[in-house]
XYZ file of C-alpha atoms in Angstrom:
365
model
C 0.000 0.000 0.000
C 1.342 3.418 -0.956
C 2.222 5.557 2.057
C 2.083 8.706 -0.073
C -1.652 8.201 -0.512
C -2.586 7.629 3.133
C -4.478 10.318 5.097
C -2.824 12.505 7.717
C -4.126 14.876 10.374
C -2.757 18.392 10.640
C -4.118 19.218 14.055
C -7.906 19.084 13.639
C -7.802 18.918 9.829
C -7.561 15.605 7.982
C -6.159 15.641 4.467
C -6.672 12.616 2.200
C -3.063 12.105 1.092
C 0.454 13.427 1.682
C 0.801 15.540 -1.480
C 0.746 19.266 -0.709
C 0.492 21.948 -3.384
C 2.859 24.591 -2.060
C 2.038 28.309 -2.341
C 3.220 29.789 -5.635
C 3.022 33.514 -6.375
C 1.422 34.317 -9.726
C 2.071 38.084 -9.887
C -1.297 38.507 -11.583
C -3.469 40.474 -9.163
C -4.872 43.970 -9.563
C -4.621 46.179 -6.462
C -4.356 43.038 -4.337
C -7.447 41.462 -5.869
C -7.475 38.055 -7.536
C -8.402 37.907 -11.217
C -9.682 35.388 -13.737
C -6.140 34.040 -13.925
C -6.317 32.892 -10.303
C -9.644 31.159 -10.871
C -8.137 29.269 -13.806
C -4.817 28.544 -12.083
C -6.213 27.430 -8.729
C -9.133 25.657 -10.350
C -6.931 23.234 -12.275
C -4.804 22.541 -9.199
C -7.917 21.900 -7.093
C -8.861 18.943 -9.311
C -5.331 17.496 -9.366
C -5.932 14.868 -6.689
C -3.489 16.382 -4.178
C -4.267 16.311 -0.473
C -4.107 20.062 0.168
C -3.902 23.246 -1.908
C -2.300 26.277 -0.256
C -3.011 29.607 -1.952
C 0.002 31.761 -2.775
C 1.650 34.231 -0.390
C -1.126 36.690 0.449
C -0.112 40.072 1.823
C -1.683 41.223 5.076
C -1.200 44.879 4.125
C -0.467 46.677 0.837
C 3.162 47.320 1.814
C 3.596 43.602 2.456
C 3.325 42.601 -1.207
C 6.385 41.316 -3.032
C 5.226 43.110 -6.173
C 2.363 45.454 -7.078
C 0.746 42.406 -8.721
C 0.605 40.247 -5.548
C -2.693 39.234 -4.001
C -3.687 40.556 -0.600
C -6.267 40.181 2.111
C -6.389 43.506 3.929
C -9.782 45.060 3.140
C -13.292 44.244 1.962
C -12.378 44.553 -1.718
C -9.514 42.058 -1.596
C -11.620 39.732 0.535
C -14.541 39.842 -1.901
C -12.342 39.085 -4.912
C -10.603 36.146 -3.234
C -13.883 34.854 -1.828
C -15.428 34.751 -5.302
C -12.384 32.851 -6.586
C -12.462 30.357 -3.723
C -16.214 29.765 -3.754
C -16.070 28.924 -7.454
C -13.367 26.353 -6.740
C -15.171 24.855 -3.751
C -18.242 24.320 -5.919
C -16.366 21.698 -7.937
C -13.618 20.453 -5.610
C -13.652 18.941 -2.136
C -9.903 19.393 -1.699
C -8.978 21.094 1.608
C -7.810 24.668 1.041
C -5.191 26.672 2.894
C -3.830 30.176 2.488
C -0.352 31.485 3.184
C -0.362 34.853 4.962
C 2.756 36.913 4.402
C 4.617 40.194 4.556
C 7.542 40.761 2.176
C 9.437 43.279 4.321
C 12.569 44.498 2.560
C 11.876 42.282 -0.482
C 8.723 44.273 -1.279
C 7.856 46.623 -4.147
C 9.754 44.577 -6.737
C 8.736 43.901 -10.343
C 7.365 40.504 -11.334
C 10.213 37.982 -11.755
C 9.921 37.916 -15.542
C 10.595 41.670 -15.622
C 14.213 42.550 -14.941
C 15.055 45.741 -13.159
C 15.220 47.517 -9.826
C 12.531 48.077 -7.221
C 9.317 49.709 -8.389
C 9.345 53.372 -7.383
C 6.343 54.993 -5.666
C 5.607 57.126 -8.718
C 5.248 53.901 -10.729
C 2.972 52.110 -8.273
C 5.569 50.986 -5.751
C 6.076 51.991 -2.116
C 8.634 52.324 0.661
C 9.606 48.858 1.989
C 10.077 48.203 5.692
C 12.326 45.768 7.540
C 13.750 44.979 10.968
C 16.816 47.063 10.053
C 17.601 49.537 7.292
C 19.579 47.014 5.230
C 18.666 46.413 1.591
C 18.426 42.842 0.268
C 20.555 43.549 -2.819
C 21.564 46.298 -5.210
C 18.223 46.154 -7.039
C 16.150 46.477 -3.865
C 15.043 49.719 -2.262
C 16.593 50.804 1.016
C 14.035 49.753 3.655
C 12.959 51.739 6.679
C 13.523 50.115 10.057
C 10.199 49.321 11.698
C 9.138 51.136 14.828
C 7.537 49.255 17.703
C 4.181 50.778 16.750
C 4.471 49.511 13.162
C 5.479 46.068 14.376
C 2.337 45.975 16.512
C 0.216 47.046 13.550
C 1.682 44.271 11.363
C 0.884 41.655 14.004
C -2.665 42.997 14.099
C -2.830 42.867 10.290
C -1.936 39.162 10.312
C -4.761 38.532 12.795
C -7.268 40.584 10.770
C -6.380 38.687 7.586
C -6.788 35.395 9.460
C -10.325 36.396 10.426
C -11.115 37.132 6.790
C -9.623 33.775 5.741
C -11.861 31.984 8.233
C -14.927 33.796 6.933
C -14.116 32.613 3.394
C -13.968 28.990 4.477
C -10.241 28.237 4.419
C -9.380 25.102 6.396
C -5.818 26.107 7.187
C -3.487 29.078 7.485
C 0.222 28.896 6.751
C 2.367 31.704 8.164
C 5.211 32.636 5.812
C 8.432 32.870 7.823
C 10.734 31.708 5.009
C 12.533 32.821 1.845
C 13.876 36.100 3.183
C 10.529 37.794 3.774
C 9.702 39.879 6.834
C 9.423 37.229 9.559
C 12.548 35.482 8.265
C 14.292 38.876 8.211
C 13.617 39.196 11.939
C 14.836 35.646 12.596
C 18.192 35.978 10.837
C 21.093 37.905 12.393
C 22.185 38.805 8.856
C 19.164 41.068 8.318
C 18.239 41.859 11.926
C 20.644 44.308 13.601
C 18.129 45.678 16.078
C 19.060 46.461 19.674
C 15.575 46.351 21.173
C 13.425 43.401 22.254
C 13.155 42.237 18.625
C 16.885 41.910 17.965
C 20.122 40.491 19.289
C 19.416 37.250 21.133
C 17.678 34.298 19.519
C 14.759 34.795 21.903
C 14.349 38.362 20.690
C 14.738 37.514 17.002
C 12.049 34.816 17.299
C 9.624 37.142 19.065
C 7.778 38.514 16.027
C 7.206 35.094 14.442
C 5.893 33.719 17.736
C 3.722 36.806 18.305
C 2.223 36.498 14.813
C 1.512 32.802 15.366
C -0.172 33.488 18.726
C -2.256 36.327 17.273
C -3.513 34.129 14.440
C -4.112 31.080 16.589
C -6.181 33.236 18.944
C -8.638 34.328 16.227
C -8.616 31.317 13.888
C -11.098 28.618 15.006
C -9.804 25.633 16.958
C -11.270 23.228 14.385
C -8.908 24.641 11.743
C -5.142 24.285 11.384
C -2.285 26.787 11.586
C 1.225 25.943 10.391
C 4.428 27.813 9.599
C 6.777 27.747 6.625
C 10.414 28.317 7.526
C 13.751 28.468 5.809
C 15.702 25.991 7.935
C 18.997 27.576 6.878
C 20.217 30.767 5.236
C 23.065 28.718 3.727
C 25.350 31.543 4.909
C 27.943 31.360 7.687
C 26.715 33.004 10.915
C 23.200 33.251 9.553
C 19.974 31.468 10.470
C 20.597 27.716 10.659
C 19.113 24.339 11.553
C 20.041 24.585 15.234
C 18.076 27.826 15.595
C 15.249 26.385 13.479
C 14.891 23.472 15.889
C 14.548 25.864 18.825
C 11.953 27.911 16.933
C 9.994 24.764 16.048
C 9.960 23.621 19.678
C 8.564 27.030 20.669
C 5.938 26.880 17.928
C 4.931 23.390 19.014
C 4.389 24.675 22.564
C 2.049 27.336 21.137
C -0.018 24.737 19.247
C 1.515 24.812 15.757
C 0.052 22.005 13.643
C 2.883 21.510 11.130
C 6.143 22.918 9.765
C 6.730 23.441 6.043
C 10.503 23.139 5.655
C 12.280 25.098 2.933
C 15.558 27.045 2.997
C 17.399 30.090 1.685
C 16.148 33.355 0.227
C 17.587 35.683 2.868
C 20.967 36.598 1.416
C 22.608 36.886 -1.984
C 25.643 35.270 -0.328
C 23.854 31.929 -0.001
C 25.515 28.806 -1.393
C 22.879 26.107 -1.862
C 23.837 22.579 -2.975
C 20.800 22.183 -5.206
C 19.844 18.636 -6.189
C 17.029 16.124 -5.699
C 15.918 15.995 -2.033
C 18.436 18.708 -1.082
C 16.160 20.121 1.645
C 14.731 16.819 2.889
C 17.422 16.389 5.609
C 16.122 19.553 7.294
C 12.596 18.126 7.411
C 13.946 14.822 8.706
C 15.787 16.506 11.596
C 12.792 18.643 12.578
C 10.438 15.659 12.418
C 12.800 13.537 14.533
C 13.769 16.138 17.133
C 10.571 18.174 17.455
C 7.924 15.563 16.716
C 5.754 17.842 14.616
C 4.284 16.957 11.193
C 6.637 18.203 8.490
C 6.342 19.012 4.793
C 9.493 18.439 2.742
C 9.918 20.438 -0.448
C 12.515 21.070 -3.135
C 13.190 19.142 -6.364
C 10.824 16.325 -5.452
C 9.735 15.339 -8.933
C 9.144 11.571 -9.173
C 6.390 9.443 -7.573
C 8.854 6.841 -6.304
C 11.017 9.599 -4.837
C 8.055 11.080 -2.953
C 6.943 7.631 -1.804
C 10.399 6.883 -0.403
C 10.470 10.143 1.583
C 7.183 9.252 3.284
C 7.784 5.505 3.635
C 11.191 5.959 5.291
C 9.888 8.588 7.710
C 12.030 11.442 6.450
C 8.970 13.699 6.312
C 5.221 13.362 6.752
C 4.265 15.124 3.521
C 5.864 16.346 0.303
C 5.294 19.768 -1.198
C 5.125 20.311 -4.951
C 5.510 23.714 -6.586
C 7.255 24.065 -9.944
C 6.737 20.362 -10.562
C 2.960 20.639 -10.388
C 2.968 23.780 -12.524
C 4.753 21.718 -15.162
C 2.433 18.734 -14.664
C -0.870 19.756 -13.020
C -1.994 16.106 -12.979
C 1.083 14.895 -11.081
C -0.967 13.250 -8.292
C -3.033 11.330 -10.861
C 0.090 9.959 -12.483
C 1.716 9.206 -9.114
C -1.366 7.283 -8.007
C -1.287 5.236 -11.202
C 2.423 4.506 -10.754
C 2.049 3.511 -7.096
C -1.198 1.558 -7.358
C -3.275 4.106 -5.456
C -6.366 6.226 -6.153
C -7.184 9.918 -5.951
C -10.345 11.954 -6.240
C -10.903 13.274 -9.754
C -13.845 15.015 -11.438
C -16.271 12.622 -13.074
C -16.000 14.712 -16.232
C -12.406 13.432 -16.535
C -12.904 9.787 -15.566
C -12.743 8.529 -19.139
C -9.232 9.937 -19.520
C -7.821 6.930 -17.634
C -5.570 4.757 -19.852
C -7.682 1.636 -19.283
C -10.686 3.564 -20.642
C -9.030 4.171 -24.005
C -11.363 1.695 -25.675
C -14.158 4.219 -25.054
C -12.165 7.057 -26.575
C -14.700 7.735 -29.320
C -17.806 7.126 -27.250
C -20.319 9.943 -27.003
C -21.266 8.793 -23.524
């Protein structure tokens, strides 16, 4: 029996298999509002047979967007647009849905990745980025303003307000984005956090904002729904954020009631040296699973069904996350189920696409 296609509980939420569609920014929103593109994009993924679909990084305030084309969830207009997108999907798919809430910090106000160039200036629809310290990410990024205590408090409140909106829309799960060099990760890493107040210096202080955001969301998001966190387990830079600190953070999150950890890496510094290859981040997930005892999602160049099955069957991680791989092949879970002798839920309109149904290829029924 395939272990990849067995159910798992993330706190109070049961998902039907261990394939997670990771959040993937589409850079296709208008003023934070989802468009027809998102309905088409998310709709096809919602009938892929995966166990869980997590909507892309969703900014909790306008200044928290990576680009002017990012989606958000900070007012009634952005909520209405996303709600219409999600309700259309839920009409045809029973797949559990999550949403990743995020703030880009110093990596904000950038053009979409297929457009080269520097940060988008305010006169062109951009804005002033903020960060724990006034240190730019790279030469293309704008110089950020260091956050005041009052602005930090307002960002925590914005995460909680967005969580309330996500609950109202019917999301089963919230993932807090503390990875890939965005705001919460910027506070965690000593490379980007040079503060001398209660949010900087010691590990306890650098973890404070991530833990405060988790607590604020967990307080307002219903107990029958799940809250997890995505982290970069390492900056891949000497004297940066690393696995040892990640383990301490995960223990703290577990104490607060975190339901899972989505384990990625990198994104904080241009100095990173990442040994990219199949399963290159899986060891991080394995260590967190073993030493913290929290459900983990492994992600990063997991492309083959047998590869994913081995990760789950050997206990290296509890789930596998697919991103670019499922963009390339939106029916990946169907094909994995066929290869591993398992079954997934698929729309009845597509049932006759199965290879053993080829004899009915020209049937009108």
